[in-house]
Amino acid sequence: MQKFTVLFPTYYLALRLLTVIFLITCKLPAQDFQPNYDEEKVPEYTLPDVLNTLDGKTVRSKKTWERSRRPELLKLFEDHIYGQMPKSYDSISYSITNENKTSMEGKAHLKEVQIQIFNQRKSLKINLVLFIPTHITKPAPTFLLINNRSKDNTDPTRNIKSEFWPAEILIDSGYAIAAFHVDDLAPDNKEFFMNGALQLYPEQLSADNGMRAIGSWAWGASRVMDYFETDPAIDKNRIVLVGHSRGGKTSLWAAAQDQRFSICITNCSGNTGAALARRQFGERISAINTVFPYWFNTNYKKYNNNENQLPVDQHMLISLIAPRPVYATNASEDLWADPTGTFLSLKHAEPVYALYNLKSTLSANPPGINKPIVESPIAYHNREGKHNLTVYDWNNFIRFADYHFKINR
Ligand code: GTR
């Protein structure tokens, strides 16, 4: 008894002191997060080398890249950031819930498709909105948007039109245009994100490297791809996956995992998207994990204020898309998403494209505002303005797809 009363305050004080030191050194609360927007204050950093395997070998051919380094990197991204990607399900079915062959004054054929996936006695529905141009007779190259904003953006009646998904422009350019909403896969909410794809894979929730919301959205993009493979009006070899911001983090992860996507576009995706984490510019891992703890896996929390310990950085995610074309874009006022860090991430993926003899035409330094570089397997632009997805962006996405699909107008 005597011993306890003497020991307790000492023990208690030591514990308090340790807690304070711990909070000061590594875990500042979210409200104290001050983003750095000063290039001078970017710390020195060394990126992990995309061509150096974990056992210290240098990759010199696309064969070694594909056989050993690529799978190794995919696993690192699964384990440390985005979580596992379930590879199988029991069954899938597709039904057309609404159709209009003379939509957009006859220019487009609207199909609303319900994709239903079954696994472990549970099922999930994805509602796809799809417009196919009527003026072309061959299977249509197709853009698919991961919609993370209002469902009004993809209004099938076209009473509401939005720059976020300017369907008429795509149809006039000869592309089919599709979209699904992230809420069908995982509500974008800390309390409810598990009420979607994770119902089909409940074991993921208890795994530290398990799938979470962004993984669920990416998994959904692949189920839409499953549908595209069955629709003869769609050219399954020319599918362009597009995502904005959190949707852009998702388009990268989906395209890295699923090589059926022919082109990947990531708009203003920033932290844990296309921007390098080690620059610590704008949003940081600690901030994203605090505000959106349900986007990435549990292991990712280890890298809060600890970017240099990550075994990967985002240039490696870009590299996982090679040799397929990738286009990352930013907005000049959106420093939170680090336009320069995004450009550098693309630059550092160039060695992997070079293994395929694909030469990037990116300049040595970031191009000026509204100076897109699209005739390149790795493309970039920094649009003037705010964090958004606009007609300017889409017009350049079309130029990029035209260039790579060799479509001449
Ligand atoms: C922000 C988040 C970003 C980005 C953005 C968005 O709040 O910090 O990483 O994803 O939301 O999705 O618009």
PDB file of C-alpha atoms in Angstrom, residues 58-235:
ATOM      1  CA  THR A  58      18.447  -2.983 -60.808  1.00  0.00           C
ATOM      2  CA  VAL A  59      15.683  -3.577 -63.322  1.00  0.00           C
ATOM      3  CA  ARG A  60      16.935  -3.192 -66.887  1.00  0.00           C
ATOM      4  CA  SER A  61      14.218  -4.798 -68.991  1.00  0.00           C
ATOM      5  CA  LYS A  62      10.466  -4.727 -69.219  1.00  0.00           C
ATOM      6  CA  LYS A  63      10.503  -8.466 -68.612  1.00  0.00           C
ATOM      7  CA  THR A  64      12.104  -8.078 -65.165  1.00  0.00           C
ATOM      8  CA  TRP A  65       9.877  -5.093 -64.481  1.00  0.00           C
ATOM      9  CA  GLU A  66       6.761  -7.122 -65.207  1.00  0.00           C
ATOM     10  CA  ARG A  67       7.897 -10.349 -63.540  1.00  0.00           C
ATOM     11  CA  SER A  68       9.420  -9.049 -60.359  1.00  0.00           C
ATOM     12  CA  ARG A  69       9.436  -5.315 -59.690  1.00  0.00           C
ATOM     13  CA  ARG A  70       5.863  -4.511 -60.747  1.00  0.00           C
ATOM     14  CA  PRO A  71       4.234  -7.209 -58.553  1.00  0.00           C
ATOM     15  CA  GLU A  72       6.511  -6.246 -55.664  1.00  0.00           C
ATOM     16  CA  LEU A  73       5.446  -2.591 -55.907  1.00  0.00           C
ATOM     17  CA  LEU A  74       1.759  -3.436 -56.234  1.00  0.00           C
ATOM     18  CA  LYS A  75       2.009  -5.411 -53.022  1.00  0.00           C
ATOM     19  CA  LEU A  76       3.761  -2.543 -51.234  1.00  0.00           C
ATOM     20  CA  PHE A  77       0.964  -0.164 -52.250  1.00  0.00           C
ATOM     21  CA  GLU A  78      -1.644  -2.693 -51.110  1.00  0.00           C
ATOM     22  CA  ASP A  79       0.037  -3.355 -47.787  1.00  0.00           C
ATOM     23  CA  HIS A  80       0.998   0.178 -46.843  1.00  0.00           C
ATOM     24  CA  ILE A  81      -1.608   2.433 -48.464  1.00  0.00           C
ATOM     25  CA  TYR A  82      -4.670   1.343 -50.432  1.00  0.00           C
ATOM     26  CA  GLY A  83      -5.356  -2.131 -49.059  1.00  0.00           C
ATOM     27  CA  GLN A  84      -5.875  -5.459 -50.758  1.00  0.00           C
ATOM     28  CA  MET A  85      -7.946  -5.672 -53.906  1.00  0.00           C
ATOM     29  CA  PRO A  86     -10.295  -8.690 -53.797  1.00  0.00           C
ATOM     30  CA  LYS A  87      -9.804 -10.604 -57.021  1.00  0.00           C
ATOM     31  CA  SER A  88     -12.892 -12.804 -57.140  1.00  0.00           C
ATOM     32  CA  TYR A  89     -16.620 -12.792 -56.503  1.00  0.00           C
ATOM     33  CA  ASP A  90     -19.332 -15.449 -56.849  1.00  0.00           C
ATOM     34  CA  SER A  91     -21.258 -13.939 -59.772  1.00  0.00           C
ATOM     35  CA  ILE A  92     -22.216 -10.765 -61.560  1.00  0.00           C
ATOM     36  CA  SER A  93     -25.300  -9.748 -63.553  1.00  0.00           C
ATOM     37  CA  TYR A  94     -26.221  -6.782 -65.693  1.00  0.00           C
ATOM     38  CA  SER A  95     -29.643  -5.339 -66.402  1.00  0.00           C
ATOM     39  CA  ILE A  96     -30.725  -2.298 -68.375  1.00  0.00           C
ATOM     40  CA  THR A  97     -33.022  -0.321 -66.111  1.00  0.00           C
ATOM     41  CA  ASN A  98     -33.667   2.514 -68.563  1.00  0.00           C
ATOM     42  CA  GLU A  99     -32.845   3.111 -72.193  1.00  0.00           C
ATOM     43  CA  ASN A 100     -33.353   5.910 -74.728  1.00  0.00           C
ATOM     44  CA  LYS A 101     -32.064   5.392 -78.252  1.00  0.00           C
ATOM     45  CA  THR A 102     -32.693   8.995 -79.247  1.00  0.00           C
ATOM     46  CA  SER A 103     -31.149  10.825 -76.351  1.00  0.00           C
ATOM     47  CA  MET A 104     -29.344  14.183 -76.922  1.00  0.00           C
ATOM     48  CA  GLU A 105     -31.547  14.876 -79.948  1.00  0.00           C
ATOM     49  CA  GLY A 106     -30.717  11.539 -81.454  1.00  0.00           C
ATOM     50  CA  LYS A 107     -26.948  11.873 -81.037  1.00  0.00           C
ATOM     51  CA  ALA A 108     -26.684   9.335 -78.256  1.00  0.00           C
ATOM     52  CA  HIS A 109     -28.059   6.066 -77.061  1.00  0.00           C
ATOM     53  CA  LEU A 110     -28.599   6.196 -73.303  1.00  0.00           C
ATOM     54  CA  LYS A 111     -28.299   3.033 -71.276  1.00  0.00           C
ATOM     55  CA  GLU A 112     -28.722   2.955 -67.537  1.00  0.00           C
ATOM     56  CA  VAL A 113     -27.200  -0.313 -66.437  1.00  0.00           C
ATOM     57  CA  GLN A 114     -27.504  -1.935 -63.067  1.00  0.00           C
ATOM     58  CA  ILE A 115     -24.481  -4.075 -62.323  1.00  0.00           C
ATOM     59  CA  GLN A 116     -25.103  -6.502 -59.486  1.00  0.00           C
ATOM     60  CA  ILE A 117     -22.250  -8.394 -57.853  1.00  0.00           C
ATOM     61  CA  PHE A 118     -22.779 -11.345 -55.527  1.00  0.00           C
ATOM     62  CA  ASN A 119     -20.337 -12.721 -52.986  1.00  0.00           C
ATOM     63  CA  GLN A 120     -20.633 -14.631 -49.721  1.00  0.00           C
ATOM     64  CA  ARG A 121     -24.473 -14.432 -49.896  1.00  0.00           C
ATOM     65  CA  LYS A 122     -24.379 -10.662 -50.093  1.00  0.00           C
ATOM     66  CA  SER A 123     -24.885  -8.473 -53.127  1.00  0.00           C
ATOM     67  CA  LEU A 124     -24.199  -4.936 -54.229  1.00  0.00           C
ATOM     68  CA  LYS A 125     -25.574  -2.784 -57.047  1.00  0.00           C
ATOM     69  CA  ILE A 126     -23.681  -0.264 -59.146  1.00  0.00           C
ATOM     70  CA  ASN A 127     -25.775   2.113 -61.238  1.00  0.00           C
ATOM     71  CA  LEU A 128     -23.993   3.011 -64.433  1.00  0.00           C
ATOM     72  CA  VAL A 129     -25.060   5.884 -66.670  1.00  0.00           C
ATOM     73  CA  LEU A 130     -23.804   5.397 -70.221  1.00  0.00           C
ATOM     74  CA  PHE A 131     -24.249   7.414 -73.414  1.00  0.00           C
ATOM     75  CA  ILE A 132     -23.031   5.899 -76.694  1.00  0.00           C
ATOM     76  CA  PRO A 133     -22.663   8.028 -79.829  1.00  0.00           C
ATOM     77  CA  THR A 134     -25.124   7.027 -82.547  1.00  0.00           C
ATOM     78  CA  HIS A 135     -23.122   8.495 -85.425  1.00  0.00           C
ATOM     79  CA  ILE A 136     -20.395   5.850 -85.319  1.00  0.00           C
ATOM     80  CA  THR A 137     -20.999   2.249 -86.240  1.00  0.00           C
ATOM     81  CA  LYS A 138     -17.919   0.625 -84.681  1.00  0.00           C
ATOM     82  CA  PRO A 139     -17.573  -0.117 -80.944  1.00  0.00           C
ATOM     83  CA  ALA A 140     -16.982   3.238 -79.252  1.00  0.00           C
ATOM     84  CA  PRO A 141     -13.886   4.261 -77.318  1.00  0.00           C
ATOM     85  CA  THR A 142     -15.229   5.180 -73.896  1.00  0.00           C
ATOM     86  CA  PHE A 143     -14.509   7.552 -71.028  1.00  0.00           C
ATOM     87  CA  LEU A 144     -15.553   6.386 -67.565  1.00  0.00           C
ATOM     88  CA  LEU A 145     -15.762   8.942 -64.745  1.00  0.00           C
ATOM     89  CA  ILE A 146     -15.594   7.936 -61.101  1.00  0.00           C
ATOM     90  CA  ASN A 147     -18.104  10.462 -59.754  1.00  0.00           C
ATOM     91  CA  ASN A 148     -17.270  11.630 -56.252  1.00  0.00           C
ATOM     92  CA  ARG A 149     -19.533  14.669 -56.348  1.00  0.00           C
ATOM     93  CA  SER A 150     -23.295  15.208 -56.765  1.00  0.00           C
ATOM     94  CA  LYS A 151     -25.260  12.644 -58.758  1.00  0.00           C
ATOM     95  CA  ASP A 152     -26.747  15.615 -60.645  1.00  0.00           C
ATOM     96  CA  ASN A 153     -23.429  15.846 -62.492  1.00  0.00           C
ATOM     97  CA  THR A 154     -24.316  12.746 -64.454  1.00  0.00           C
ATOM     98  CA  ASP A 155     -28.009  13.447 -65.009  1.00  0.00           C
ATOM     99  CA  PRO A 156     -29.281  10.854 -67.518  1.00  0.00           C
ATOM    100  CA  THR A 157     -32.146  13.132 -68.606  1.00  0.00           C
ATOM    101  CA  ARG A 158     -29.645  15.907 -69.494  1.00  0.00           C
ATOM    102  CA  ASN A 159     -31.929  18.481 -67.908  1.00  0.00           C
ATOM    103  CA  ILE A 160     -28.981  19.278 -65.671  1.00  0.00           C
ATOM    104  CA  LYS A 161     -25.653  19.781 -67.411  1.00  0.00           C
ATOM    105  CA  SER A 162     -22.339  20.116 -65.658  1.00  0.00           C
ATOM    106  CA  GLU A 163     -18.721  20.812 -66.557  1.00  0.00           C
ATOM    107  CA  PHE A 164     -17.789  17.954 -64.278  1.00  0.00           C
ATOM    108  CA  TRP A 165     -19.122  15.479 -66.854  1.00  0.00           C
ATOM    109  CA  PRO A 166     -19.852  17.334 -70.103  1.00  0.00           C
ATOM    110  CA  ALA A 167     -21.379  14.312 -71.824  1.00  0.00           C
ATOM    111  CA  GLU A 168     -22.447  16.194 -74.992  1.00  0.00           C
ATOM    112  CA  ILE A 169     -18.834  17.204 -75.770  1.00  0.00           C
ATOM    113  CA  LEU A 170     -17.659  13.613 -75.522  1.00  0.00           C
ATOM    114  CA  ILE A 171     -20.506  12.344 -77.702  1.00  0.00           C
ATOM    115  CA  ASP A 172     -19.787  15.006 -80.339  1.00  0.00           C
ATOM    116  CA  SER A 173     -16.149  13.865 -80.307  1.00  0.00           C
ATOM    117  CA  GLY A 174     -17.111  10.252 -81.000  1.00  0.00           C
ATOM    118  CA  TYR A 175     -16.610   8.875 -77.500  1.00  0.00           C
ATOM    119  CA  ALA A 176     -19.052   7.012 -75.315  1.00  0.00           C
ATOM    120  CA  ILE A 177     -19.223   8.540 -71.868  1.00  0.00           C
ATOM    121  CA  ALA A 178     -20.065   6.705 -68.660  1.00  0.00           C
ATOM    122  CA  ALA A 179     -20.106   7.345 -64.938  1.00  0.00           C
ATOM    123  CA  PHE A 180     -20.840   5.660 -61.644  1.00  0.00           C
ATOM    124  CA  HIS A 181     -21.113   7.200 -58.196  1.00  0.00           C
ATOM    125  CA  VAL A 182     -18.689   6.300 -55.406  1.00  0.00           C
ATOM    126  CA  ASP A 183     -21.521   5.988 -52.880  1.00  0.00           C
ATOM    127  CA  ASP A 184     -22.670   2.812 -54.624  1.00  0.00           C
ATOM    128  CA  LEU A 185     -19.368   1.213 -53.589  1.00  0.00           C
ATOM    129  CA  ALA A 186     -18.605   2.865 -50.254  1.00  0.00           C
ATOM    130  CA  PRO A 187     -20.434   5.853 -48.821  1.00  0.00           C
ATOM    131  CA  ASP A 188     -17.888   8.665 -48.501  1.00  0.00           C
ATOM    132  CA  ASN A 189     -18.307   8.804 -44.763  1.00  0.00           C
ATOM    133  CA  LYS A 190     -16.304   7.651 -41.779  1.00  0.00           C
ATOM    134  CA  GLU A 191     -19.280   5.897 -40.129  1.00  0.00           C
ATOM    135  CA  PHE A 192     -20.848   4.258 -43.165  1.00  0.00           C
ATOM    136  CA  PHE A 193     -18.078   3.485 -45.674  1.00  0.00           C
ATOM    137  CA  MET A 194     -18.350  -0.226 -44.902  1.00  0.00           C
ATOM    138  CA  ASN A 195     -21.930  -0.344 -46.192  1.00  0.00           C
ATOM    139  CA  GLY A 196     -20.971  -1.193 -49.752  1.00  0.00           C
ATOM    140  CA  ALA A 197     -18.372  -3.433 -51.374  1.00  0.00           C
ATOM    141  CA  LEU A 198     -16.967  -4.270 -47.938  1.00  0.00           C
ATOM    142  CA  GLN A 199     -20.193  -6.153 -47.135  1.00  0.00           C
ATOM    143  CA  LEU A 200     -19.038  -8.641 -49.768  1.00  0.00           C
ATOM    144  CA  TYR A 201     -15.567  -8.892 -48.269  1.00  0.00           C
ATOM    145  CA  PRO A 202     -16.062  -8.376 -44.492  1.00  0.00           C
ATOM    146  CA  GLU A 203     -12.703  -9.986 -43.690  1.00  0.00           C
ATOM    147  CA  GLN A 204     -11.012  -6.933 -45.225  1.00  0.00           C
ATOM    148  CA  LEU A 205     -12.224  -4.730 -42.399  1.00  0.00           C
ATOM    149  CA  SER A 206     -10.189  -6.452 -39.715  1.00  0.00           C
ATOM    150  CA  ALA A 207      -6.987  -6.642 -41.778  1.00  0.00           C
ATOM    151  CA  ASP A 208      -4.417  -3.880 -41.306  1.00  0.00           C
ATOM    152  CA  ASN A 209      -3.792  -4.059 -45.042  1.00  0.00           C
ATOM    153  CA  GLY A 210      -7.485  -4.476 -45.851  1.00  0.00           C
ATOM    154  CA  MET A 211      -9.461  -2.565 -48.463  1.00  0.00           C
ATOM    155  CA  ARG A 212     -11.184   0.620 -47.342  1.00  0.00           C
ATOM    156  CA  ALA A 213     -13.203   3.324 -49.189  1.00  0.00           C
ATOM    157  CA  ILE A 214     -10.781   4.261 -51.987  1.00  0.00           C
ATOM    158  CA  GLY A 215     -10.059   0.584 -52.599  1.00  0.00           C
ATOM    159  CA  SER A 216     -13.808  -0.098 -52.763  1.00  0.00           C
ATOM    160  CA  TRP A 217     -14.296   2.662 -55.348  1.00  0.00           C
ATOM    161  CA  ALA A 218     -11.423   1.291 -57.438  1.00  0.00           C
ATOM    162  CA  TRP A 219     -12.878  -2.214 -57.164  1.00  0.00           C
ATOM    163  CA  GLY A 220     -16.151  -0.749 -58.502  1.00  0.00           C
ATOM    164  CA  ALA A 221     -14.395   0.723 -61.549  1.00  0.00           C
ATOM    165  CA  SER A 222     -13.202  -2.792 -62.377  1.00  0.00           C
ATOM    166  CA  ARG A 223     -16.743  -4.161 -62.116  1.00  0.00           C
ATOM    167  CA  VAL A 224     -17.850  -1.522 -64.620  1.00  0.00           C
ATOM    168  CA  MET A 225     -14.996  -2.741 -66.818  1.00  0.00           C
ATOM    169  CA  ASP A 226     -16.435  -6.268 -66.462  1.00  0.00           C
ATOM    170  CA  TYR A 227     -19.673  -4.871 -67.884  1.00  0.00           C
ATOM    171  CA  PHE A 228     -17.917  -3.038 -70.745  1.00  0.00           C
ATOM    172  CA  GLU A 229     -16.416  -6.336 -71.826  1.00  0.00           C
ATOM    173  CA  THR A 230     -19.919  -7.656 -72.453  1.00  0.00           C
ATOM    174  CA  ASP A 231     -21.357  -4.661 -74.355  1.00  0.00           C
ATOM    175  CA  PRO A 232     -20.658  -4.888 -78.103  1.00  0.00           C
ATOM    176  CA  ALA A 233     -21.218  -1.130 -78.495  1.00  0.00           C
ATOM    177  CA  ILE A 234     -18.159  -0.445 -76.324  1.00  0.00           C
ATOM    178  CA  ASP A 235     -14.551  -0.795 -77.450  1.00  0.00           C
TER     179      ASP A 235
END
